[in-house]
Backbone as JSON, one array per atom type, in Angstrom:
{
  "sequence": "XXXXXXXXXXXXXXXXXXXXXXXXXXXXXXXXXXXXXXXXXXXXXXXXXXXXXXXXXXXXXXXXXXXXXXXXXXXXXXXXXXXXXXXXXXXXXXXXXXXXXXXXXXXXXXXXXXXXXXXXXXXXXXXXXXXXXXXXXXXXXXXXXXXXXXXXXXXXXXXXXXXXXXXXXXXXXXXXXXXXXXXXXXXXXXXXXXXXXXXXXXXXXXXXXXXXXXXXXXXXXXXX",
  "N": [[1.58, 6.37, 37.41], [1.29, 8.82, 37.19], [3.93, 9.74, 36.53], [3.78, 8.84, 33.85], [1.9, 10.01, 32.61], [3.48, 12.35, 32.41], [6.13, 11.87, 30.5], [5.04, 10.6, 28.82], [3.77, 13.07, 28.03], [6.01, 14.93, 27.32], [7.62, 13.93, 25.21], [5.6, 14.32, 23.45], [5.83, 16.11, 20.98], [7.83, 15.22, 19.5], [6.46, 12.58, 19.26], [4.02, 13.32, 17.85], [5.59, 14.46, 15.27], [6.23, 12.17, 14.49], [4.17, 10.82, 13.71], [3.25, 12.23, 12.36], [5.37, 11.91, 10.21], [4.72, 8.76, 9.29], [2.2, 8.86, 8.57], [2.51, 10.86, 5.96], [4.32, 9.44, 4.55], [2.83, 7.02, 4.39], [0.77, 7.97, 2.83], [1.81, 8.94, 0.24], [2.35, 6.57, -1.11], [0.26, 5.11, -0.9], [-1.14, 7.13, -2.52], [0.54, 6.29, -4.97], [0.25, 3.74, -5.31], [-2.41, 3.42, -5.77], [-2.96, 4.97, -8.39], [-0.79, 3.92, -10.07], [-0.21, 1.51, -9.59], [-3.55, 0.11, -9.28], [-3.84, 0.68, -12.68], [-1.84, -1.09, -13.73], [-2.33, -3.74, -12.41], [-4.83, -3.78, -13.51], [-3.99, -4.51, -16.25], [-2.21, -6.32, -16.23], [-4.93, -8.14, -15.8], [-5.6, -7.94, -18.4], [-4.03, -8.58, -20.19], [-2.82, -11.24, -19.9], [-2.93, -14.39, -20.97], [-5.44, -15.64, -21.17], [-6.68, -13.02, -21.39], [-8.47, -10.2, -22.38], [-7.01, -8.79, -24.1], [-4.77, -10.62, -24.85], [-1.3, -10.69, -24.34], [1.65, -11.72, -24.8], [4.5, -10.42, -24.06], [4.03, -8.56, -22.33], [2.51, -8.8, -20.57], [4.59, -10.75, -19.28], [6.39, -9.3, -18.28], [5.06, -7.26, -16.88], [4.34, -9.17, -14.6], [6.86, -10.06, -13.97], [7.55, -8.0, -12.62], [6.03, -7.67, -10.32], [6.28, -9.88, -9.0], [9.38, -9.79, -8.53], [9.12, -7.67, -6.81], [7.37, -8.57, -4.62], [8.5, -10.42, -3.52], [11.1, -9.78, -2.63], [12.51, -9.35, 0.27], [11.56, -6.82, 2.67], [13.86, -4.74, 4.08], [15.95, -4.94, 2.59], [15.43, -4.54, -0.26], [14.86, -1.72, 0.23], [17.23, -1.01, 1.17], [18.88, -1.7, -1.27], [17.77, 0.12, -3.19], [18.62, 2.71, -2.43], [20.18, 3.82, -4.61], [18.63, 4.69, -6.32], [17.28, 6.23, -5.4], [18.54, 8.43, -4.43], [19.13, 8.9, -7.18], [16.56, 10.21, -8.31], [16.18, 11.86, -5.98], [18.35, 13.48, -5.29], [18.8, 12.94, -2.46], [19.24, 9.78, -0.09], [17.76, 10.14, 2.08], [15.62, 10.78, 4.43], [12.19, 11.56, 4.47], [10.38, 11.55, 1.91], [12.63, 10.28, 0.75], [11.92, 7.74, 2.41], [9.87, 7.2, 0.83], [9.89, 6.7, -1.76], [11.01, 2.96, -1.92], [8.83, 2.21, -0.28], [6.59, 3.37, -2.04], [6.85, 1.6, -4.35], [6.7, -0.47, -4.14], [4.14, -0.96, -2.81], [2.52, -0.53, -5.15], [3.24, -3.24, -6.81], [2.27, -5.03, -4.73], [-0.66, -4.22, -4.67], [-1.53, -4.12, -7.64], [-1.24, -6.75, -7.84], [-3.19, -7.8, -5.9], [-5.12, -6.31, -7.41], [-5.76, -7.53, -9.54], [-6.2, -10.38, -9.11], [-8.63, -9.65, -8.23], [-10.45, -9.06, -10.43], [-10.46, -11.03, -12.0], [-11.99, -12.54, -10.37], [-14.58, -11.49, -11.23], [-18.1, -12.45, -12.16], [-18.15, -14.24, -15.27], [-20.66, -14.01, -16.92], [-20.79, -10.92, -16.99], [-18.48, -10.24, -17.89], [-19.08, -11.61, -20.76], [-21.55, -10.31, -21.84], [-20.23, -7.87, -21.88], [-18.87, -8.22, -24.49], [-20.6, -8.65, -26.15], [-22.46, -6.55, -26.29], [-20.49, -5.14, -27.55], [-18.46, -3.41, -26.97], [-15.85, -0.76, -25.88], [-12.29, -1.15, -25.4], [-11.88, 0.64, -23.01], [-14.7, 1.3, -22.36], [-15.33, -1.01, -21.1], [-13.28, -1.54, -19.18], [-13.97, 0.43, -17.04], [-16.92, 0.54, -17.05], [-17.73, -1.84, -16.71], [-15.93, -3.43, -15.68], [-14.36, -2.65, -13.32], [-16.76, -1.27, -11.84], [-18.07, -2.94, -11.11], [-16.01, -4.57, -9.93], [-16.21, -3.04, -7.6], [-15.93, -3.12, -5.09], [-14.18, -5.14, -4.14], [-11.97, -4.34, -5.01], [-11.98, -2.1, -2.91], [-11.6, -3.2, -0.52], [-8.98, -4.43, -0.98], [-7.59, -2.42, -1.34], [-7.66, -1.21, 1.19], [-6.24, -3.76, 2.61], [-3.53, -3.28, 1.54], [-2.69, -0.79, 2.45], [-2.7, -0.78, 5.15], [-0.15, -3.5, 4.76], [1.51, -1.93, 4.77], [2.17, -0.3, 6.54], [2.97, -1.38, 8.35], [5.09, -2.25, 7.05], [6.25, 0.82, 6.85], [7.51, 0.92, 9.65], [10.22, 0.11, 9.37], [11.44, 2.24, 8.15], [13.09, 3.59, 9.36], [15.45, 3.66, 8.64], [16.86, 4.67, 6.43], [16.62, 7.25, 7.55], [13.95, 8.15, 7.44], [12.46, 8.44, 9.62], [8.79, 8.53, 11.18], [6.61, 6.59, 13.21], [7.46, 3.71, 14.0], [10.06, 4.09, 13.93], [10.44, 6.07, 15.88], [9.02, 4.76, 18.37], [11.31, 2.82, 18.1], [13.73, 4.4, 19.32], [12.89, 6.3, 20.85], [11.97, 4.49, 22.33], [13.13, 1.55, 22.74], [15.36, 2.18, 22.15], [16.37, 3.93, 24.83], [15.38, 2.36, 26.41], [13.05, 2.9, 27.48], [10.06, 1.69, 27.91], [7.32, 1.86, 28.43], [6.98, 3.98, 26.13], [7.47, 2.9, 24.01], [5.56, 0.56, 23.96], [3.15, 2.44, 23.79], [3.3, 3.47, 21.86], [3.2, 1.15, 20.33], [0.57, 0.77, 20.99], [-1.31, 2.37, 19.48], [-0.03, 2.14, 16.85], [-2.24, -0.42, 16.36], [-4.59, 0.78, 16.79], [-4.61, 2.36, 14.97], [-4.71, 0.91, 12.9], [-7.0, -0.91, 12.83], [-9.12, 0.79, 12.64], [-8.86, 1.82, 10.47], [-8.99, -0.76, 9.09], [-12.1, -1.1, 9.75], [-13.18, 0.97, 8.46], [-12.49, 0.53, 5.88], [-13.67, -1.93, 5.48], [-16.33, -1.17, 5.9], [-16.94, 0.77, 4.02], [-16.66, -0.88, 1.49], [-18.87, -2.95, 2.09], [-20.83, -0.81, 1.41], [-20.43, -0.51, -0.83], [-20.75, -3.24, -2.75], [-22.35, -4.79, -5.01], [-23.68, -7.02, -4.41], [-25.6, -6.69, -2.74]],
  "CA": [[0.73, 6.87, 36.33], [1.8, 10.4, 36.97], [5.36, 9.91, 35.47], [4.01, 7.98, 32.74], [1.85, 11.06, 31.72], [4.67, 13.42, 32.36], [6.72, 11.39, 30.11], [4.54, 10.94, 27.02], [3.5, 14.96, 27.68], [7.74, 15.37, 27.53], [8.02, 12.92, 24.18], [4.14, 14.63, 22.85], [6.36, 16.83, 19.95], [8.25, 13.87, 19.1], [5.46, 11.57, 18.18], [3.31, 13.79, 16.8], [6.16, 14.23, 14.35], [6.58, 10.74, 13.83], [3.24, 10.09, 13.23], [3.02, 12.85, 10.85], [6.1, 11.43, 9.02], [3.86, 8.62, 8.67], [1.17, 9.6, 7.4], [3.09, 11.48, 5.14], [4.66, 8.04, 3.66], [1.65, 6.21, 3.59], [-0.42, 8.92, 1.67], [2.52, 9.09, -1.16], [2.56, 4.89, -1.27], [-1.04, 4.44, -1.03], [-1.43, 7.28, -3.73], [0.91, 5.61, -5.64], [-0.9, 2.43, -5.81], [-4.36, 3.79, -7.1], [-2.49, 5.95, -9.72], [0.16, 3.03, -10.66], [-0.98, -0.5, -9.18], [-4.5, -0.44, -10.58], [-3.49, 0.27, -14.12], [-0.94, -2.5, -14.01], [-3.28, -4.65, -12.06], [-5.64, -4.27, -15.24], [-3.09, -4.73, -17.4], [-2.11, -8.13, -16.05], [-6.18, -9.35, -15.93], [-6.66, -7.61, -20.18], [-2.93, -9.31, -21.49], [-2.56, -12.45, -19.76], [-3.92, -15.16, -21.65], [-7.29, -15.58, -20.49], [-7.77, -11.7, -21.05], [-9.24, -9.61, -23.62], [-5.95, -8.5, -25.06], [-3.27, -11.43, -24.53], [0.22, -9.99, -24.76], [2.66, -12.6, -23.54], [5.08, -9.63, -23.74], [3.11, -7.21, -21.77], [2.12, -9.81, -19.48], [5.72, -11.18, -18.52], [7.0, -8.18, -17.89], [4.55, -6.98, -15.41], [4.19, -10.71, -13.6], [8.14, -10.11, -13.43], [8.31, -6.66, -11.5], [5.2, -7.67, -9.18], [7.05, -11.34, -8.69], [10.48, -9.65, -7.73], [9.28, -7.2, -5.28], [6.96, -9.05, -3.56], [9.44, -11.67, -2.98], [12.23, -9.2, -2.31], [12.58, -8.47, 1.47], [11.59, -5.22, 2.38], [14.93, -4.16, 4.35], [17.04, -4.83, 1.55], [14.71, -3.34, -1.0], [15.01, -0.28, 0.93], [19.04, -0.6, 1.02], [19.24, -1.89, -3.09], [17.26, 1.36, -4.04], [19.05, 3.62, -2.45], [21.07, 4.23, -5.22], [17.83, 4.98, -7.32], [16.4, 7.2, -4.38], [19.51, 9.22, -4.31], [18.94, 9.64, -8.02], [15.18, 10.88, -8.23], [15.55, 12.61, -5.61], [19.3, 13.95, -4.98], [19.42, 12.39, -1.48], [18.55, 8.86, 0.13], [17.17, 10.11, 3.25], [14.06, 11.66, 4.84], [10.57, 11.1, 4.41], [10.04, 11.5, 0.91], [13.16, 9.17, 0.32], [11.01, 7.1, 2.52], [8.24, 6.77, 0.3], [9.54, 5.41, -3.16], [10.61, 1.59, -1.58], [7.26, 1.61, 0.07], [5.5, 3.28, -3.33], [7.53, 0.19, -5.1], [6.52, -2.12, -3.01], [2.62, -0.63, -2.97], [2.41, -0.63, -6.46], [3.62, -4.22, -7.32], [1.44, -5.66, -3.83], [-1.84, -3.43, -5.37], [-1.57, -4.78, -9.03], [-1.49, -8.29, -8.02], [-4.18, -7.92, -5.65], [-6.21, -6.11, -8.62], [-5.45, -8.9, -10.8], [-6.86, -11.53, -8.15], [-10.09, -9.15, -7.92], [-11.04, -8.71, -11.33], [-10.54, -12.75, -12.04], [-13.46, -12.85, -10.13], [-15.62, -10.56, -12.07], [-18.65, -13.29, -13.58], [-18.28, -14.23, -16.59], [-21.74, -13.45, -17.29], [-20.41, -10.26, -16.64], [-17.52, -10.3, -19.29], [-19.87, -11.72, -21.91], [-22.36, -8.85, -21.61], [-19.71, -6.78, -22.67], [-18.82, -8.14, -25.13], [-22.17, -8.85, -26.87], [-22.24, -5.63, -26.48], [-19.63, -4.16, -28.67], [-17.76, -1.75, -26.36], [-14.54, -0.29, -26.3], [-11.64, -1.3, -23.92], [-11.94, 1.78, -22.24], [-15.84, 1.16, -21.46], [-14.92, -2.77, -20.4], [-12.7, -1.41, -17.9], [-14.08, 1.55, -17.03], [-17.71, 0.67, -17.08], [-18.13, -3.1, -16.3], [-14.74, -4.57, -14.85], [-14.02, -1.38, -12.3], [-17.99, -1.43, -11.07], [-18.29, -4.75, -10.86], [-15.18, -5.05, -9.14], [-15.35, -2.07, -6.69], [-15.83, -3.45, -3.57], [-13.25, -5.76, -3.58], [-10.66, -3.2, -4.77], [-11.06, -1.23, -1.84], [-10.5, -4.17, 0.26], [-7.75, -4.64, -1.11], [-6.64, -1.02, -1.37], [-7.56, -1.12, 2.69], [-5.26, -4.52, 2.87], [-2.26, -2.6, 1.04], [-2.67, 0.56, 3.76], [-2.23, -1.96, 6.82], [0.82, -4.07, 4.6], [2.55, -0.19, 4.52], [1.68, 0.77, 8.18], [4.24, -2.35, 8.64], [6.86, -1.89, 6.07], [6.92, 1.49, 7.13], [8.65, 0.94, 10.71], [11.27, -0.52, 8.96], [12.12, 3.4, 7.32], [14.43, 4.92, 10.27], [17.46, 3.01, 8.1], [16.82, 5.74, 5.54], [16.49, 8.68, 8.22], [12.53, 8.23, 6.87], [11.6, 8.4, 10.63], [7.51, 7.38, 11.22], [6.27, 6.02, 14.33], [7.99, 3.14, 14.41], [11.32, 4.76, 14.42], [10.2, 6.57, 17.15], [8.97, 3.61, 18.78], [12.84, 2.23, 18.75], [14.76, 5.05, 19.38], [12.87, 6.89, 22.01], [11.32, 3.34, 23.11], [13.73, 0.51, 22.8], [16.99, 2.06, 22.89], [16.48, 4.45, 25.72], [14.96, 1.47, 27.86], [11.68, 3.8, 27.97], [8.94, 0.74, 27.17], [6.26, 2.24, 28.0], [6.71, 4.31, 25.03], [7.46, 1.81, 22.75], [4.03, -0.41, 23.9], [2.0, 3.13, 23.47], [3.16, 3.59, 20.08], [2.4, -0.11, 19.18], [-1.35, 0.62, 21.23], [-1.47, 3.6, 18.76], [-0.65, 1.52, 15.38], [-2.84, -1.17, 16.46], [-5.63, 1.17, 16.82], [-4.81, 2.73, 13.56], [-4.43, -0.41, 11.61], [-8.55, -1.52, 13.17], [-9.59, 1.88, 12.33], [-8.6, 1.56, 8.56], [-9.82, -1.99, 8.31], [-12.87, -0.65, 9.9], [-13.8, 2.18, 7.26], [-12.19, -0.06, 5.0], [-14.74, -2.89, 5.34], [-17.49, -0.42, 6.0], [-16.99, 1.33, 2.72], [-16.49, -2.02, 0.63], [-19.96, -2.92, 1.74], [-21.54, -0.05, 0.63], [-20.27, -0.45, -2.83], [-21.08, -4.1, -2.75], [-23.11, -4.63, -5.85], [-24.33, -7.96, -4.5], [-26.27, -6.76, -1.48]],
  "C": [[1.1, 8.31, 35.97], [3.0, 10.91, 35.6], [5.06, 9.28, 34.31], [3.1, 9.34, 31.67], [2.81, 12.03, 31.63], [5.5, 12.88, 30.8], [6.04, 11.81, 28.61], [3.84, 12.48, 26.68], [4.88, 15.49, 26.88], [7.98, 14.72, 25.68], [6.68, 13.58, 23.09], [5.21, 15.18, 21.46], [6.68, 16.1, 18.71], [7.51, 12.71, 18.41], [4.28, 12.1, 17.6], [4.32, 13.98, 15.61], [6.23, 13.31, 13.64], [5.13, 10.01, 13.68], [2.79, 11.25, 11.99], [3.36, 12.28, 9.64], [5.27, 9.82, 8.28], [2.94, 8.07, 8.16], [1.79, 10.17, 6.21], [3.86, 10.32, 3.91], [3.92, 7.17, 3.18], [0.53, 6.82, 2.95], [0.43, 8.57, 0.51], [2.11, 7.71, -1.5], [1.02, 4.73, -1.42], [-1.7, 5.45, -2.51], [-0.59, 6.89, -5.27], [0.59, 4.38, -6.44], [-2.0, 1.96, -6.35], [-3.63, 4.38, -8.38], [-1.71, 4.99, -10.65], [-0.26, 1.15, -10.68], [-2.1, -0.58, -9.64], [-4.25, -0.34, -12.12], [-2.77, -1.25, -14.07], [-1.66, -3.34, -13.49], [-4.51, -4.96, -13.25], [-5.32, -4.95, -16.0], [-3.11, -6.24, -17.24], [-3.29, -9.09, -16.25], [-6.31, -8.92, -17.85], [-5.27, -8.24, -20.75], [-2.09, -10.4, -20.66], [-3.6, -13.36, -20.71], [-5.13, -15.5, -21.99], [-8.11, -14.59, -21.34], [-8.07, -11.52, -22.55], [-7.88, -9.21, -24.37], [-4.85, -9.4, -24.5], [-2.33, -10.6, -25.41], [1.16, -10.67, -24.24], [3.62, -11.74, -23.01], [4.95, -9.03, -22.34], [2.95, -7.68, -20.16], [3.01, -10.41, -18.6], [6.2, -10.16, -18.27], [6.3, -7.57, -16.51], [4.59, -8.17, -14.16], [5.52, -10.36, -13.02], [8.07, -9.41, -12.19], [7.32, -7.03, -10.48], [5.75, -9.36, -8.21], [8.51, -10.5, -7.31], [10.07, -8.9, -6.73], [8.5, -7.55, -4.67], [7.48, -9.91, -2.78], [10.7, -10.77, -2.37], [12.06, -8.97, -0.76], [12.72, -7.28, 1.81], [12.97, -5.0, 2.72], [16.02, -3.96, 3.24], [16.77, -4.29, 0.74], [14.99, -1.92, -0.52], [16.58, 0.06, 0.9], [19.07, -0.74, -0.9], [18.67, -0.36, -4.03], [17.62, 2.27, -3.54], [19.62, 4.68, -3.48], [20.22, 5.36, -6.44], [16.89, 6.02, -6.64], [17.63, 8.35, -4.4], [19.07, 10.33, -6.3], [17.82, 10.48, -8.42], [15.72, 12.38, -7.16], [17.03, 13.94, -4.92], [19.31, 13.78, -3.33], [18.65, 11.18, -1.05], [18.28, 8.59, 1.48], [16.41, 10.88, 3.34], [13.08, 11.04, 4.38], [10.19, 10.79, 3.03], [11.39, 10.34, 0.35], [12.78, 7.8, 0.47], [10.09, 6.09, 1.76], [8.51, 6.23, -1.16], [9.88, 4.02, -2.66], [9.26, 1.52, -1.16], [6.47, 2.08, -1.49], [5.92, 1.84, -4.22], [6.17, -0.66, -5.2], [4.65, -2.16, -2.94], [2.46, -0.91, -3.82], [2.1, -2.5, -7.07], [2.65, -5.08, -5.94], [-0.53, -5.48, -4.3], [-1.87, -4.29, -6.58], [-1.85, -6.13, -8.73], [-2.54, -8.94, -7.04], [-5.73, -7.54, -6.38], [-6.65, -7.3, -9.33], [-6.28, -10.11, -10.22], [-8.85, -10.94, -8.06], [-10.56, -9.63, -8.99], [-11.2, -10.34, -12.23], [-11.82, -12.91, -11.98], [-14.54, -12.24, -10.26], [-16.39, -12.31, -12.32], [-18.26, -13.21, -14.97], [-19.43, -13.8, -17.68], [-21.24, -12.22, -17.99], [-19.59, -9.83, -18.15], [-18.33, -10.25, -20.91], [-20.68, -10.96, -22.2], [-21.67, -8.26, -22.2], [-19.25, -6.98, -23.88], [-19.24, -8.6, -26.39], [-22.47, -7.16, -27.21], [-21.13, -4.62, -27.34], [-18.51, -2.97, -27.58], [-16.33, -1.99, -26.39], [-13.91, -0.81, -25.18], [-11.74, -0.58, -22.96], [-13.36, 1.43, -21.4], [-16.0, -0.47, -20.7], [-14.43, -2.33, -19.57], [-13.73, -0.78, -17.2], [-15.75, 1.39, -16.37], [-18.9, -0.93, -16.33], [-17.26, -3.83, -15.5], [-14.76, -3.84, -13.36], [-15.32, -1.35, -11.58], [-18.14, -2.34, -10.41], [-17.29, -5.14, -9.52], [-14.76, -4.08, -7.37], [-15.26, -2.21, -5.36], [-14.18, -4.43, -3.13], [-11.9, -5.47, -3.76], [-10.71, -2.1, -3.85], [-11.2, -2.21, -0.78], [-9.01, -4.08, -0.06], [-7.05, -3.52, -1.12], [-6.13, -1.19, 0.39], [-6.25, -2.29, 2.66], [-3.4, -4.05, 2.62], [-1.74, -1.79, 2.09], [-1.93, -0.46, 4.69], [-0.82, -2.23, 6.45], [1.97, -2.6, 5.01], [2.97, 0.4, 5.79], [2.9, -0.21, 8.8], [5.45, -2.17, 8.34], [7.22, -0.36, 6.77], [7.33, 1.89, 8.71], [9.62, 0.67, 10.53], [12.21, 0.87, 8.63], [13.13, 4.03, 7.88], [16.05, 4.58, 9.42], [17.82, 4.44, 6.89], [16.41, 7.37, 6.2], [14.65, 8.85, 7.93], [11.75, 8.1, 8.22], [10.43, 7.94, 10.63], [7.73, 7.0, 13.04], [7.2, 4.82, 15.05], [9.66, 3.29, 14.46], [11.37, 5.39, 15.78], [10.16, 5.63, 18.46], [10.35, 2.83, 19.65], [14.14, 2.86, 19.35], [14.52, 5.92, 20.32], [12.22, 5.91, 22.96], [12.25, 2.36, 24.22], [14.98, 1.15, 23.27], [17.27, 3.0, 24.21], [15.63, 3.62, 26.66], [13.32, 2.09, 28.22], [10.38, 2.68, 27.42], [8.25, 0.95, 27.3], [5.99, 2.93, 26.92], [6.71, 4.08, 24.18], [6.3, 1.22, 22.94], [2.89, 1.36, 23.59], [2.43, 3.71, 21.85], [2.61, 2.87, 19.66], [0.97, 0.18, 19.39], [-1.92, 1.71, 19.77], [-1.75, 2.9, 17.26], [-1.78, 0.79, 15.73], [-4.02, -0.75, 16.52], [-6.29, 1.9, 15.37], [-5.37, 1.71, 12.97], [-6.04, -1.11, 12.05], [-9.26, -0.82, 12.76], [-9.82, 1.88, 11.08], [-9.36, 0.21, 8.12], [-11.11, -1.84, 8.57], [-13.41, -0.26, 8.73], [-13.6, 1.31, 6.31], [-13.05, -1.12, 4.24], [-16.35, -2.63, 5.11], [-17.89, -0.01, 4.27], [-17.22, 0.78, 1.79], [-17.79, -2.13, 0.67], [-20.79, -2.07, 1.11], [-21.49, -0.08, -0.64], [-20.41, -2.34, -3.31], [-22.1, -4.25, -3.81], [-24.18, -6.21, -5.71], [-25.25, -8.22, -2.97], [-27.6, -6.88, -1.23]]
}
């Protein structure tokens, strides 16, 4: 027990870094996804067919980009955009190179879990508004977005968790994180206890988040 605190005292620098880094990836990606993935998640429930503004245009175009990268495998996503991480950002490593595949990948996972929420708005609901006369702006804004807010921060919470995953995958891009740490002061130096107290670590995160996550949802529960 001794050497095992010695050890993770000896390694303490190290994974507080790598749990900074991230944090630091899944703040950009998760604010990516409120700022980018709910619009487009709108978009897809107000100009698909169904919605208040059909746009078949509008509509195939977004279905596309939330189609290909959810289907895309992250690892390769993360290698195919290099080229487009290099350009943003003039190199395709570190933390912040990190964080556009996962913002991608947030974005286009977010939107199409919006899209699934706001479905299930009542119709009641819908019709109200527009008996009412209001503007797109107050339809979203005022009846879809209320209505719907509990079950967009589920789903925001569900996004967090998908990210807390994808991003162990980041050490290929120097984008360090926990789970880099995990394999490189875990796995490949034979050290397993420090690889199983990283995973105890996500695993406590990732209960923690669905925690608050679930907590919070109820509170905004409009059908309690």
């Amino acid at each position: 027990m001794t050497d095992y605190v010695n050890k993770v005292v000896t390694f303490l620098p190290e994974m507080t870094k790598a749990i900074t880094e991230t944090g630091l990836m899944l703040g950009i990606s998760l604010l990516m996804a409120v700022l980018l993935g709910l619009p487009l998640g709108v978009g897809l429930y107000l100009f698909s067919q169904n919605g208040r503004y059909p746009n078949r245009l509008l509509a195939t175009l977004g279905n596309t980009y939330v189609n290909i990268v959810r289907s895309f495998p992250f690892l390769l996503l993360v290698i195919a955009l290099i080229p487009l991480t290099r350009l943003i950002l003039g190199t395709a490593f570190g933390v912040y190179a990190a964080a556009i595949p996962l913002s991608i990948v947030s974005i286009g996972i977010y939107a199409r879990l919006v899209e699934q929420v706001l479905l299930d708005v009542p119709k009641e609901v819908v019709d109200l508004a527009k008996s009412l006369g209001v503007s797109g702006f107050q339809f979203v804004w005022h009846f879809l977005l209320v209505e719907a807010r509990s079950g967009l921060i589920l789903s925001l919470t569900s996004v967090l968790i998908s990210m807390v995953s994808y991003s162990t995958v980041m050490g290929v891009v120097g984008g360090g994180g926990i789970g880099d740490f995990a394999i490189r002061y875990g796995y490949q130096r034979y050290e397993y206890d420090l690889m199983y107290t990283t995973i105890v670590l996500m695993i406590i995160f990732v209960m923690l988040v669905q925690w608050l996550g679930t907590r919070w949802a109820h509170q905004l529960d409009k059908r309690k």
